[in-house]
Short mmCIF file of C-alpha atoms in Angstrom, two decimals:
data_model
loop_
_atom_site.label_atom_id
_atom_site.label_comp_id
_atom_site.label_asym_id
_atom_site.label_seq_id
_atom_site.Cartn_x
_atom_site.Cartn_y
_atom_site.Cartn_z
CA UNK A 1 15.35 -0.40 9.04
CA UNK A 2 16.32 -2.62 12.17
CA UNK A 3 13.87 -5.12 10.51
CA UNK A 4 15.11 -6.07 7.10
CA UNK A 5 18.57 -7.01 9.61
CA UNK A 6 16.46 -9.37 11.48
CA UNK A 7 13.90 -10.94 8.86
CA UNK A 8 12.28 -10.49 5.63
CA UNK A 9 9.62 -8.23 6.20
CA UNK A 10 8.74 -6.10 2.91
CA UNK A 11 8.57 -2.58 4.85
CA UNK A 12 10.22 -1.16 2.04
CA UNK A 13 8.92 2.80 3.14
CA UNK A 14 9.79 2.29 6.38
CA UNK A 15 13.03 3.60 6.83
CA UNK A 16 13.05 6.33 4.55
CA UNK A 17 9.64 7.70 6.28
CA UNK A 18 10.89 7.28 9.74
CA UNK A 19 14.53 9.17 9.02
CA UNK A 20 12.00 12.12 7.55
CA UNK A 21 10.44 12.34 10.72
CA UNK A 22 13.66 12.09 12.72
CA UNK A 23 12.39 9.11 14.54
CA UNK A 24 13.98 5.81 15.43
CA UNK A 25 11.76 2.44 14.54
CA UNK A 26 10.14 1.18 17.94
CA UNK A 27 7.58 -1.48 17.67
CA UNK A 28 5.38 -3.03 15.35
CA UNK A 29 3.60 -0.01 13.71
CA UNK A 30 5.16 1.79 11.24
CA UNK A 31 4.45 5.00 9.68
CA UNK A 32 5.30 4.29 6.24
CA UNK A 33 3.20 6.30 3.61
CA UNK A 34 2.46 8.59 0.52
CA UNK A 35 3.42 12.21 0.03
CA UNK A 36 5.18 13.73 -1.66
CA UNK A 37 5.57 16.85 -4.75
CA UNK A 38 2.88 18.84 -6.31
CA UNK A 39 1.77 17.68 -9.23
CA UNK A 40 4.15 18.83 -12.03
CA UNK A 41 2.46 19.52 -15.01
CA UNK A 42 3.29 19.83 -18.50
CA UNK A 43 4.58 23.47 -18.77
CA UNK A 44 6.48 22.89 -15.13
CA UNK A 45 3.74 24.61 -13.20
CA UNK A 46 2.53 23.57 -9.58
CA UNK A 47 -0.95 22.99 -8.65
CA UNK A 48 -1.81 22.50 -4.81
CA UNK A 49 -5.36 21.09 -4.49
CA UNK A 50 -6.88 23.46 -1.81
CA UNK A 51 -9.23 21.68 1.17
CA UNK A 52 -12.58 22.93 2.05
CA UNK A 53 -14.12 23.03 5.94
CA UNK A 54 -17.09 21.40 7.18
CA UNK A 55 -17.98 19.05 4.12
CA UNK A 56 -18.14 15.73 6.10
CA UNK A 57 -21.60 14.28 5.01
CA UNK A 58 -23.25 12.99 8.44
CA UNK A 59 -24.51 9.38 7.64
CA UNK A 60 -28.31 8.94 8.12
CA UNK A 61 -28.76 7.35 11.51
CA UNK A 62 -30.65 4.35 11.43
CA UNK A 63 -31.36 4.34 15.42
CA UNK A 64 -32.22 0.90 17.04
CA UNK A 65 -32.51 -1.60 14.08
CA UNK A 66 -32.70 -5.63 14.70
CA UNK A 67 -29.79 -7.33 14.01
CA UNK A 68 -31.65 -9.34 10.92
CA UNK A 69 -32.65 -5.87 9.70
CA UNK A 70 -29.08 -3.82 10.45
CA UNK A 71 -27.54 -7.24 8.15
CA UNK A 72 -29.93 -6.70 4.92
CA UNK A 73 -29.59 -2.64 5.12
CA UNK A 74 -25.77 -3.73 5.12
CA UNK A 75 -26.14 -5.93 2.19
CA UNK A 76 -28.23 -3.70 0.35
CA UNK A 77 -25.58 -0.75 0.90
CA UNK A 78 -22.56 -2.71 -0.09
CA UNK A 79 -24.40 -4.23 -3.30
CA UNK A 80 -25.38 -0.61 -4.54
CA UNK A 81 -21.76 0.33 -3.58
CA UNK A 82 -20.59 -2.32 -5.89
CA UNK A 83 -22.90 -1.73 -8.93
CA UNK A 84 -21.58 2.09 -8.70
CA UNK A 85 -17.66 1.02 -9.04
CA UNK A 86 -18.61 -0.89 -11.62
CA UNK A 87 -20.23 1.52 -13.78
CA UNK A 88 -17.84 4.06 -13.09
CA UNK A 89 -14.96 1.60 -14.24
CA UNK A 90 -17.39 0.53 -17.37
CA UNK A 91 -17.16 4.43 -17.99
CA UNK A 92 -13.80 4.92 -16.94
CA UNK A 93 -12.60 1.77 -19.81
CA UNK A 94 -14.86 3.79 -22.64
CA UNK A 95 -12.92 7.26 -22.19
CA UNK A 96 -9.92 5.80 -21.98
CA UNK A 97 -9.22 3.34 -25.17
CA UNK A 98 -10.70 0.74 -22.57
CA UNK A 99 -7.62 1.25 -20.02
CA UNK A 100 -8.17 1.85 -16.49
CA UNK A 101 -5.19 2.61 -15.11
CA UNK A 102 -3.59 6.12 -17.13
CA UNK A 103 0.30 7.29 -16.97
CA UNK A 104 1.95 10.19 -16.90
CA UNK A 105 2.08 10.57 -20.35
CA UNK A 106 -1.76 10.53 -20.93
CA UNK A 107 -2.11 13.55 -19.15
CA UNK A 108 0.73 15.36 -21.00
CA UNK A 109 3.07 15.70 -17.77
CA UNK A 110 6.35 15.92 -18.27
CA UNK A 111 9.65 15.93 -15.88
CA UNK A 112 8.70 12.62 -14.70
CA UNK A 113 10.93 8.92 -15.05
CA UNK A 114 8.83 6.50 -17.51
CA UNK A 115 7.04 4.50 -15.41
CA UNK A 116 8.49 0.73 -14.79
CA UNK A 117 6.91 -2.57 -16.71
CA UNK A 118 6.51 -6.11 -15.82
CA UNK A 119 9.46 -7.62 -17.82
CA UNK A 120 10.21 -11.72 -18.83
CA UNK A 121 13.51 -12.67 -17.44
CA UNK A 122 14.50 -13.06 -20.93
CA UNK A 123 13.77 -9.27 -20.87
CA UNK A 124 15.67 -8.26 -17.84
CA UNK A 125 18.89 -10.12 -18.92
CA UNK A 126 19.07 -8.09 -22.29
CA UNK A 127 18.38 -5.05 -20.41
CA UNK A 128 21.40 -6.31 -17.83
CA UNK A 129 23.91 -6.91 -21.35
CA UNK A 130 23.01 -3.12 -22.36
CA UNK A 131 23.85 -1.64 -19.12
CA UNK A 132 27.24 -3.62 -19.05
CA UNK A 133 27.79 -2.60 -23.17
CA UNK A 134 27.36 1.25 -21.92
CA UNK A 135 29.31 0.89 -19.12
CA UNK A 136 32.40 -1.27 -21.10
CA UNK A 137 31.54 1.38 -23.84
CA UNK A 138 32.48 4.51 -21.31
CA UNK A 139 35.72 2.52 -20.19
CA UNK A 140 36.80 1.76 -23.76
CA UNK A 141 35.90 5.49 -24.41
CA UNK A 142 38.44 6.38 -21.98
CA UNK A 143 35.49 7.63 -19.64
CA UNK A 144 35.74 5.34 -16.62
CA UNK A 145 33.51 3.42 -15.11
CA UNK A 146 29.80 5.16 -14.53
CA UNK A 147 26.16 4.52 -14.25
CA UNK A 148 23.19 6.74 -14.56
CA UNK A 149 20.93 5.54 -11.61
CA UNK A 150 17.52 7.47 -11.35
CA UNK A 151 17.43 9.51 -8.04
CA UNK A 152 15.02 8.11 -5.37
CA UNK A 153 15.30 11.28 -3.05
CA UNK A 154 12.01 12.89 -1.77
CA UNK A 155 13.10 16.16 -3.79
CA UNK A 156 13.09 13.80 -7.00
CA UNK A 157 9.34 12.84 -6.58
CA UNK A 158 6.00 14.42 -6.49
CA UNK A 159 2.44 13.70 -6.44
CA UNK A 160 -0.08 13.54 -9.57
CA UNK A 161 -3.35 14.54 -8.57
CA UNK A 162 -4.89 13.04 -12.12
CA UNK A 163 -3.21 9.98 -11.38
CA UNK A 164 -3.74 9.66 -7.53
CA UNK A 165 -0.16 8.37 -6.92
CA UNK A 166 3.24 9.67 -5.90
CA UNK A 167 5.81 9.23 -9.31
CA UNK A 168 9.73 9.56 -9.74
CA UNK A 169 10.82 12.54 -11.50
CA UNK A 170 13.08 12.18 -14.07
CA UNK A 171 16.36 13.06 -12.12
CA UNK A 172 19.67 11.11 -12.41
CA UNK A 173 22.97 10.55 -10.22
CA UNK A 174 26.25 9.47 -11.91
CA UNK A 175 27.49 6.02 -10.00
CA UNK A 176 31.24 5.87 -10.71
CA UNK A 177 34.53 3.52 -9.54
CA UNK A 178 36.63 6.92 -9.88
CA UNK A 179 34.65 8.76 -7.18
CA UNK A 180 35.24 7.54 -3.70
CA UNK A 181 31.96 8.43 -1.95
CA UNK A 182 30.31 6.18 -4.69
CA UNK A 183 32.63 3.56 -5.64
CA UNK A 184 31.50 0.93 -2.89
CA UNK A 185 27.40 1.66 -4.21
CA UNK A 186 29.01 0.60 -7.62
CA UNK A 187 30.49 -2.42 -6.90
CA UNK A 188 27.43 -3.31 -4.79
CA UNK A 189 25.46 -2.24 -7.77
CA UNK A 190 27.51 -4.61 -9.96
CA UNK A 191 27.67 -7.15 -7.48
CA UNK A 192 23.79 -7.35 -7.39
CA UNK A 193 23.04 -7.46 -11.20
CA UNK A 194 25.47 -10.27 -11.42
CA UNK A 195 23.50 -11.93 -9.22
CA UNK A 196 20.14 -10.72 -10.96
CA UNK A 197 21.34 -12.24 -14.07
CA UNK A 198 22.29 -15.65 -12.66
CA UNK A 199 18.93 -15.52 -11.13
CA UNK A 200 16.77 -14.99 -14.10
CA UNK A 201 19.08 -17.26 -16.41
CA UNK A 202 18.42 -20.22 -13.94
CA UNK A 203 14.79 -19.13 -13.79
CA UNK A 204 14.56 -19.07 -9.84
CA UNK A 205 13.45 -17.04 -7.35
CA UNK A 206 15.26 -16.04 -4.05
CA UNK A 207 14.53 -14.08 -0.84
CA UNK A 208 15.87 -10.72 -0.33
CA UNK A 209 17.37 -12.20 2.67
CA UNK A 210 19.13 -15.10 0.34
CA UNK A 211 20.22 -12.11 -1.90
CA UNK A 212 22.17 -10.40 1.19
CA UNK A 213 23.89 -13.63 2.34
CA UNK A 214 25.50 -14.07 -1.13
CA UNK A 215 28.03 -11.11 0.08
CA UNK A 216 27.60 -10.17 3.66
CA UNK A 217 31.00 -8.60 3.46
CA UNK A 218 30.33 -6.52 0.70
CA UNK A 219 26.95 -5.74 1.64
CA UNK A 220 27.37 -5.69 5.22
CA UNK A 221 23.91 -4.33 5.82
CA UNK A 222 20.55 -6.07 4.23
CA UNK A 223 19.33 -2.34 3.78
CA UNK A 224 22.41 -2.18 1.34
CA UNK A 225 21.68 -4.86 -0.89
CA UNK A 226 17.65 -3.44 -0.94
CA UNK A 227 17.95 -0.34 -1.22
CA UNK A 228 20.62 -1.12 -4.89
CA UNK A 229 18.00 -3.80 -5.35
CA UNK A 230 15.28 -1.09 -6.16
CA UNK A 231 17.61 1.38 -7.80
CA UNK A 232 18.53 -1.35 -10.33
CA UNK A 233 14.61 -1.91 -11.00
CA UNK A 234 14.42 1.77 -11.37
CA UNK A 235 17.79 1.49 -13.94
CA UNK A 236 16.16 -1.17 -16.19
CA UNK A 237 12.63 -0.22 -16.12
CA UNK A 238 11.55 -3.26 -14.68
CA UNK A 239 8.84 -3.66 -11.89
CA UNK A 240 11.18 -4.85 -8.73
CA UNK A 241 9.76 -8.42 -8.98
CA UNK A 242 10.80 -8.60 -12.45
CA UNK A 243 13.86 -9.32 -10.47
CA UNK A 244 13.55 -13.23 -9.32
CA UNK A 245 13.87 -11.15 -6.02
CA UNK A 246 11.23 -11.55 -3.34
CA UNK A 247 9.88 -10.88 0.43
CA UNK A 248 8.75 -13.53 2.89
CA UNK A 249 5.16 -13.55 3.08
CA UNK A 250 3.43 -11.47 5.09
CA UNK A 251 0.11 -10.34 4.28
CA UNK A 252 -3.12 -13.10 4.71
CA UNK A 253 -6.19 -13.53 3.28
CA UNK A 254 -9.29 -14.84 3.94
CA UNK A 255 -13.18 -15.62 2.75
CA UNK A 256 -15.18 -15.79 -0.30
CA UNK A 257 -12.29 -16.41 -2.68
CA UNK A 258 -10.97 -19.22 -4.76
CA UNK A 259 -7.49 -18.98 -7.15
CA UNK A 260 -5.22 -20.90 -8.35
CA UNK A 261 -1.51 -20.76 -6.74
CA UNK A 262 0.76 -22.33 -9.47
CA UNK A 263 -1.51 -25.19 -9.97
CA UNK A 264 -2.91 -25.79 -6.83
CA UNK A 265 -6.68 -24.64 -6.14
CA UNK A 266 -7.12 -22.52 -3.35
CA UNK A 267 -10.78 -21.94 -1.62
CA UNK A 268 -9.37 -19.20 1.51
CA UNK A 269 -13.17 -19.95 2.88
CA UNK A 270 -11.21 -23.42 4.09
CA UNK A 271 -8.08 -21.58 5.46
CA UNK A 272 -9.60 -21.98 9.43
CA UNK A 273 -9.01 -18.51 11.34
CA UNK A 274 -5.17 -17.87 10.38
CA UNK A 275 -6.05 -17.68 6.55
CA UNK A 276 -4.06 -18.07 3.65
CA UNK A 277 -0.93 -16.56 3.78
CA UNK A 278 -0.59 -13.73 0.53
CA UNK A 279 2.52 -15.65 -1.36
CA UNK A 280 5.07 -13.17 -2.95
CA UNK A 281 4.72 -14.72 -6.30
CA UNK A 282 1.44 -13.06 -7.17
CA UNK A 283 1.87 -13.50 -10.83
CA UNK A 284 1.50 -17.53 -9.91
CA UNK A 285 -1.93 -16.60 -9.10
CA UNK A 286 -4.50 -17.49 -11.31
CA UNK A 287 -8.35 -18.06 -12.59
CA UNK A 288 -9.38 -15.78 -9.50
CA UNK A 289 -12.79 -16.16 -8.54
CA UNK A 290 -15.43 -14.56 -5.85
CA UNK A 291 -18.98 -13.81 -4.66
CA UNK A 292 -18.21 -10.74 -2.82
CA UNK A 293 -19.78 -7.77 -2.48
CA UNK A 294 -16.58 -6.29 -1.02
CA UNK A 295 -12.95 -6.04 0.02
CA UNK A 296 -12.17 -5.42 3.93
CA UNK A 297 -8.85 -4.01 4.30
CA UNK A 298 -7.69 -4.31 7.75
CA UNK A 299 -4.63 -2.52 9.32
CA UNK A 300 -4.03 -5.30 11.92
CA UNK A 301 -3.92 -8.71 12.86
CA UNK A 302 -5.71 -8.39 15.83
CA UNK A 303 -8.92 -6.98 14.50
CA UNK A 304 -8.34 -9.32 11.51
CA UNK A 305 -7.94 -13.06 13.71
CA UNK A 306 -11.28 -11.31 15.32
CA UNK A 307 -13.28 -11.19 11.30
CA UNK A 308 -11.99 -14.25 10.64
CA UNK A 309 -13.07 -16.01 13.99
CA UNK A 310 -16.88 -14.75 13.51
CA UNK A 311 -16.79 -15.40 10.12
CA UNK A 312 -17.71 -12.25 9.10
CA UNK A 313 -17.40 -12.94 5.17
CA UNK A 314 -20.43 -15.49 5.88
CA UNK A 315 -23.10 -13.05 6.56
CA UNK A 316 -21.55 -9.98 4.85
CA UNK A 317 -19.85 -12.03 1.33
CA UNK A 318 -15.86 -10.43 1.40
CA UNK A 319 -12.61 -10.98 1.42
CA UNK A 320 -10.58 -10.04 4.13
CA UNK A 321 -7.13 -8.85 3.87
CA UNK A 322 -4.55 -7.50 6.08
CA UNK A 323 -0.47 -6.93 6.16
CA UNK A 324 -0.39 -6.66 9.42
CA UNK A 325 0.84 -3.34 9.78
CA UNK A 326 3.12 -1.20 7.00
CA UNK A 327 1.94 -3.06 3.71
CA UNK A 328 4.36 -4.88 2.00
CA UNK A 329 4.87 -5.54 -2.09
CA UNK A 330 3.08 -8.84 -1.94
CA UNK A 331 0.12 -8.04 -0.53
CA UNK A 332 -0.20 -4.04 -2.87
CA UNK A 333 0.21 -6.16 -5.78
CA UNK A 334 -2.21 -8.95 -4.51
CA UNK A 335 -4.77 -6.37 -3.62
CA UNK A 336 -4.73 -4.48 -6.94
CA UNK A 337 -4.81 -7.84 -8.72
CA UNK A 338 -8.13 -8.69 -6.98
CA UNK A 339 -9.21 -4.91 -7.71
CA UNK A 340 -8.62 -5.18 -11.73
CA UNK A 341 -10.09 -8.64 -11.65
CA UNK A 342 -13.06 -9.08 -9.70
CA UNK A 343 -14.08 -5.19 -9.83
CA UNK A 344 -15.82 -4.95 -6.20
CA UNK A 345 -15.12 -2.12 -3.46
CA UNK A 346 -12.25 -1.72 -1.23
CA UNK A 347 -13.36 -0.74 2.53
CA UNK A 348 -10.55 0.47 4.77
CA UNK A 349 -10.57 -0.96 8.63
CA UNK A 350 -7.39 1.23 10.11
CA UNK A 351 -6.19 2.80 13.95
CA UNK A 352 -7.84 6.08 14.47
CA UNK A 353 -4.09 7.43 14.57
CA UNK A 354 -1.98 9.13 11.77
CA UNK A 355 -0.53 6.12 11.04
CA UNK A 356 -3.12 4.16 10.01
CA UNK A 357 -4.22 7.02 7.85
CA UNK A 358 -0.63 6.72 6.52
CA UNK A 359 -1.04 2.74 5.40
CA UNK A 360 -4.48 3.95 3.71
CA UNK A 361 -2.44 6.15 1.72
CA UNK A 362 0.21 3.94 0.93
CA UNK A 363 -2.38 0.94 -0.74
CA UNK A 364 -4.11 4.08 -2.33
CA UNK A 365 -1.57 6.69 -3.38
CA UNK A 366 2.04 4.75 -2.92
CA UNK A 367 4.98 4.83 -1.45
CA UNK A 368 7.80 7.04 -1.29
CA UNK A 369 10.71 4.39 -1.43
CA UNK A 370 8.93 2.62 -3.77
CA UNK A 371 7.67 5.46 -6.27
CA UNK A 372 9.22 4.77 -9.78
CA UNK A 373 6.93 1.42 -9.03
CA UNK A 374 3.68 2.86 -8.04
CA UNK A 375 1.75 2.20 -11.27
CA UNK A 376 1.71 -1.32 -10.31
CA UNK A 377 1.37 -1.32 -6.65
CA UNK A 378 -1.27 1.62 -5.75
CA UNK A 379 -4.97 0.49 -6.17
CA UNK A 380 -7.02 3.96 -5.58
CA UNK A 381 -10.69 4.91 -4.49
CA UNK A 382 -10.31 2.88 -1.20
CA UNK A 383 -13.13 3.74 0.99
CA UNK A 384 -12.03 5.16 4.76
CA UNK A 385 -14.64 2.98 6.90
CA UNK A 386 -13.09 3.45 10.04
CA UNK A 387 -12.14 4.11 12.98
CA UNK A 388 -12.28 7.43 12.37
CA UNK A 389 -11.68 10.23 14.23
CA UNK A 390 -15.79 11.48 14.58
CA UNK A 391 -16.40 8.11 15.48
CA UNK A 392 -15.39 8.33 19.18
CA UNK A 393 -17.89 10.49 19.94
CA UNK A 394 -20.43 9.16 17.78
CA UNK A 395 -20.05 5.54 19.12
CA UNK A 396 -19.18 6.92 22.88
CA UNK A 397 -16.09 5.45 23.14
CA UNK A 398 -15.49 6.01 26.82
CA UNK A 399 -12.60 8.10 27.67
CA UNK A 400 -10.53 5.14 29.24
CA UNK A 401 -10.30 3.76 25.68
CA UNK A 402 -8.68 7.24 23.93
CA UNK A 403 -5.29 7.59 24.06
CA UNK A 404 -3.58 10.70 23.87
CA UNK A 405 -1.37 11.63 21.10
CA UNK A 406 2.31 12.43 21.65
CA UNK A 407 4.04 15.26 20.63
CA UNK A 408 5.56 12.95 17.67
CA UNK A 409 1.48 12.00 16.85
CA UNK A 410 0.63 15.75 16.76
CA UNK A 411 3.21 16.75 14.58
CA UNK A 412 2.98 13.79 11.94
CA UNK A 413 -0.51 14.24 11.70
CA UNK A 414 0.16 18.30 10.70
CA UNK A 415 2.26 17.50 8.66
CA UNK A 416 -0.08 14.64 7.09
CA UNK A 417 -2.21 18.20 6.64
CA UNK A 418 0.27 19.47 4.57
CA UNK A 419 0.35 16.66 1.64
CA UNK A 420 -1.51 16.76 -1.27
CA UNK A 421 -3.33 13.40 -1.05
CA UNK A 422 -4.96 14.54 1.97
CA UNK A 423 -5.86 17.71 0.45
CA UNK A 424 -7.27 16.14 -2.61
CA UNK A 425 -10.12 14.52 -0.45
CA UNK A 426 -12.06 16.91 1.74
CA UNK A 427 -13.32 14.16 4.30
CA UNK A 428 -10.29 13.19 4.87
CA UNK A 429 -8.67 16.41 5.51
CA UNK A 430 -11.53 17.02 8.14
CA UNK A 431 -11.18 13.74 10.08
CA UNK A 432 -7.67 14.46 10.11
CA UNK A 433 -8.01 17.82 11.18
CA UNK A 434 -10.52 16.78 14.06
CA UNK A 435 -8.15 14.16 15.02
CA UNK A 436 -5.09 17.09 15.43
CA UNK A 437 -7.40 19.54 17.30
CA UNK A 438 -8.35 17.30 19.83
CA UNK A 439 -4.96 15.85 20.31
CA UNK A 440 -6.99 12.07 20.82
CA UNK A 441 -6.47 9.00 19.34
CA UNK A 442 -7.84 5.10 19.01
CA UNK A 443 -7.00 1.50 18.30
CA UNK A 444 -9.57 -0.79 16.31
CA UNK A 445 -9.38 -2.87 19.99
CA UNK A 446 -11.15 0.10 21.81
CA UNK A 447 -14.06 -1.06 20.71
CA UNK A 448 -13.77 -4.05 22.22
CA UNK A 449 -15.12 -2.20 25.56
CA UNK A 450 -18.71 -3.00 24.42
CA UNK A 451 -18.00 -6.55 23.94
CA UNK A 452 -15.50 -8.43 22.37
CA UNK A 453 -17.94 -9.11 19.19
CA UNK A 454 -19.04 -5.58 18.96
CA UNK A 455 -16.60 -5.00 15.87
CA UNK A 456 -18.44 -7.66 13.94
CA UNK A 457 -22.16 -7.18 15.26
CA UNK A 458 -22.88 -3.77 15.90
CA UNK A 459 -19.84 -1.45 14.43
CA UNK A 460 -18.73 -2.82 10.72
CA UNK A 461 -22.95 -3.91 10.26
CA UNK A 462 -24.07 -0.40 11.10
CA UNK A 463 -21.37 1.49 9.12
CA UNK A 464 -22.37 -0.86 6.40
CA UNK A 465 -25.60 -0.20 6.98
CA UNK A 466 -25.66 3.57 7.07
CA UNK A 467 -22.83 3.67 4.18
CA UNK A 468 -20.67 5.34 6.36
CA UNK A 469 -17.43 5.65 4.58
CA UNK A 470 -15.55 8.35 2.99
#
C-alpha cells in the first residue's frame, strides 16, 4: 500500500489483494479485484456455479469491409446493443417493484451485514452520538470500553451469484481499550470519528491524505487511518463518502457528455485530449445528459490519450472513461451513476493479462476491501470487448508483441479460475482458460504494430462491427 504513503490514489483493494497473493506492489498496475465466498443462501447452503467448455460464440467475420461501411455496421451494432439493455432494464424495473438494483434481502439470503446507505451528515452525526452512548453505556455498565466493528476479512465475505457482487457477511470483532493487541485500533478508531464528526458538523470535505496529517503520530501510517476509515463506514452503515472523506481525483472522462459539477456546466466534448478529470464529489454531479450509443471503459491511459486524440466519440457517439489502472471510488460511483441515468452499454477496453480481467471484475462484481460498499459501487453486465486472449491469433498479433506470463501471471490467472464470478460467465472462463494454457499475454499497445491508429480504425470499428464482445 506504498501508494496511499506517497499520494492520494483511491486503490483501496490494492493492498489487501496483493498480500493474498504474497506479492509486493511494483509498478503502476495493480491487481486489485473481485472474489470471493460462494453464495450463501438462505438455509446456509453453498452453491458453486459450474463452467462449461467450448461455448465461446465465434463472431461472424465480416472480411474486407470499407472503412465507411465497417463505421455504419458499427453503429448499427452498438444501437441494437443499446435498445436490448434497455428493454431488459424496462423488464428488469416491472419484476422488481420498478427497482433495478436488488439486495440481499430480496433474495431471502441470510448471514450477510445489511448493506450500507447514502446518509446526510445530519445522519452520520446521530449515528456517531449512538456509538459513543453504547460505548459510555458499556463503561458506566462496568463493561469497559468496546466496539463491535464488522469483520472485513476474506473469510467474512462471499459472492452472490443473484446479485453479481461480492457482500460482507455478517461477522463482528470486539474493539476494546482493555485488550492490548486492539487498544491502539481503538483509539485510532475514536480518533477518526472525532474527526468525522467535526467534519460533517462544519459541512466540509477533506482528503484522505488531510485526514492522516491530523495525527501522523497516532496514525503513523496513511493505510492506518484508511483502513479505520472504512471500518467506521461499515460500523454506521453509511456509504464511505457519507464520510466528508475523499480521494484525489483520478479517473477522466471524455466525449458526448454534458453535467453539471456543483453549478458549473460541463460539455467533456470541450475537455481537448486530457479530458475532464472524474471529481470525487460525484453526488455534485447533476442534470447528466448524452447522445451515446455507448460507454468505453478503458484500463489505461495510454490507449485512452490515443481515443481521445482521434476523437473516437465523433464517429462512434461515447463516452470514454478510464482510472488509469486499479479503479478507484470516484470513478465506480461515477460510472454507475452514468449507468442508472443514461441507460446505454458498458464496453470493456482492458490488457490481455489477468489483471486487466481483474479491474473488469472489480467495476462489475466489487471489491474485496471495499465489500460491505458494493451495492453502490459495482455496475454489472459490462461487456468484455477486448483484448482478449483469442484475439492474438485472430488479429495476428506477431509474436514480438506477446509477452510471456510469469510464474506470478500463471498462477493468478488459476486461481482467477477458481472464483465464482468467472465461473458464472462461460466466455469468460474460456478466454481465461486459453490465456493460462498458452502461458501468453498482451498490452492494448501491441496493437500498435499495425499502425499507431489501428486501435481506433480497424480494431474497436470491427469488434463493433461484428459485435464481438462477451
Amino acid at each position: 500500500r506504498a501508494s496511499d504513503t506517497h499520494d492520494d490514489d483511491d486503490d483501496d483493494d490494492e493492498e489487501f489483494i496483493l498480500q493474498t497473493l504474497g506479492k509486493k506492489k511494483q509498478g503502476p498496475k495493480t491487481s486489485g479485484a473481485a472474489g470471493g465466498a460462494s453464495a450463501l443462501k438462505a438455509k446456509g447452503g453453498i452453491t458453486k456455479p459450474t463452467p462449461k467448455s467450448n461455448v465461446l460464440i465465434k463472431p461472424k467475420t465480416l472480411g474486407n469491409l470499407s472503412k465507411q461501411e465497417l463505421s455504419k455496421r458499427a453503429l448499427e451494432a452498438v444501437t441494437k446493443l443499446r435498445e436490448e439493455l434497455k428493454l431488459k432494464d424496462k423488464n428488469s424495473k416491472l419484476a422488481n417493484g420498478g427497482r433495478l438494483m436488488l439486495t440481499a434481502k430480496d433474495f431471502g439470503i441470510e448471514n450477510v451485514l445489511k448493506e450500507v446507505e447514502e446518509m446526510t451528515n445530519t445522519e452520520v452525526m446521530e449515528e456517531i452520538l449512538k456509538l459513543a452512548a453504547d460505548v459510555t453505556s458499556s463503561i458506566l455498565g462496568g463493561n469497559g470500553f468496546s466496539i463491535q466493528v464488522p469483520t472485513r476479512s476474506a473469510s467474512n465475505q462471499c459472492y452472490i451469484e443473484e446479485l453479481d457482487r461480492i457482500v460482507l457477511k455478517d461477522k463482528v470483532s470486539s474493539r476494546s481499550f482493555g485488550t492490548l493487541s486492539t487498544v491502539r485500533k481503538s483509539a485510532i478508531t475514536m480518533r477518526v470519528l472525532q474527526l468525522v464528526y467535526e467534519l460533517c458538523s462544519k459541512n466540509i470535505h477533506v482528503t484522505k491524505r488531510d485526514l492522516f496529517y491530523t495525527d501522523v503520530k497516532l496514525f503513523k501510517a496513511q493505510l492506518e487511518s484508511d483502513e479505520v476509515l472504512n471500518d467506521i463506514a461499515c460500523t454506521l452503515g453509511c456509504t464511505r463518502t457519507s464520510l466528508s472523506v475523499v480521494a484525489s481525483e483520478k479517473g477522466i472522462v471524455i466525449g458526448r457528455l454534458q453535467f453539471n459539477e456543483a453549478g458549473d456546466e460541463i460539455d467533456c466534448t470541450r475537455m481537448g485530449i486530457g479530458g475532464k478529470a472524474i471529481p470525487p464529489f460525484v453526488d455534485k454531479i447533476t442534470n447528466l445528459r448524452s447522445d451515446a450509443l455507448f460507454i468505453m471503459l478503458v484500463e489505461k491511459d495510454a490507449a485512452f490519450m490515443r481515443l481521445a486524440e482521434d476523437r473516437f466519440y465523433n464517429k462512434y457517439p461515447c463516452i470514454i472513461i478510464t482510472a488509469k489502472g486499479q479503479p478507484d471510488v470516484a470513478t465506480r460511483l461515477f460510472l454507475k451513476k452514468l449507468r442508472m441515468t443514461l441507460q446505454i452499454p458498458i464496453l470493456g477496453l482492458v490488457d490481455s493479462d489477468p489483471y486487466g480481467l481483474k479491474i473488469l471484475s472489480v467495476y462489475m462484481s466489487g471489491s474485496k476491501n471495499m465489500s460491505y460498499d458494493s451495492a453502490n459501487l459495482t455496475t454489472p453486465d459490462i461487456k468484455w470487448l477486448g483484448v482478449r486472449p483469442s484475439d492474438l491469433d485472430r488479429y495476428d498479433i506477431p509474436e514480438q508483441c506477446r509477452l510471456d506470463m510469469s510464474e506470478h501471471d500463471i498462477r493468478t490467472g488459476k486461481e482467477m479460475l477458481e472464483e465464482d464470478f468467472i465461473k458464472k460467465n462461460p466466455a469468460w472462463y474460456e478466454e481465461l482458460e486459453l490465456m493460462v494454457k498458452r502461458k501468453q499475454k498482451a498490452e492494448i499497445q501491441a496493437l500498435s504494430n499495425f499502425g499507431f491508429q489501428y486501435l481506433t480504425e480497424e480494431y474497436l470499428p470491427r469488434k463493433l462491427a461484428e459485435m464481438d464482445w462477451v
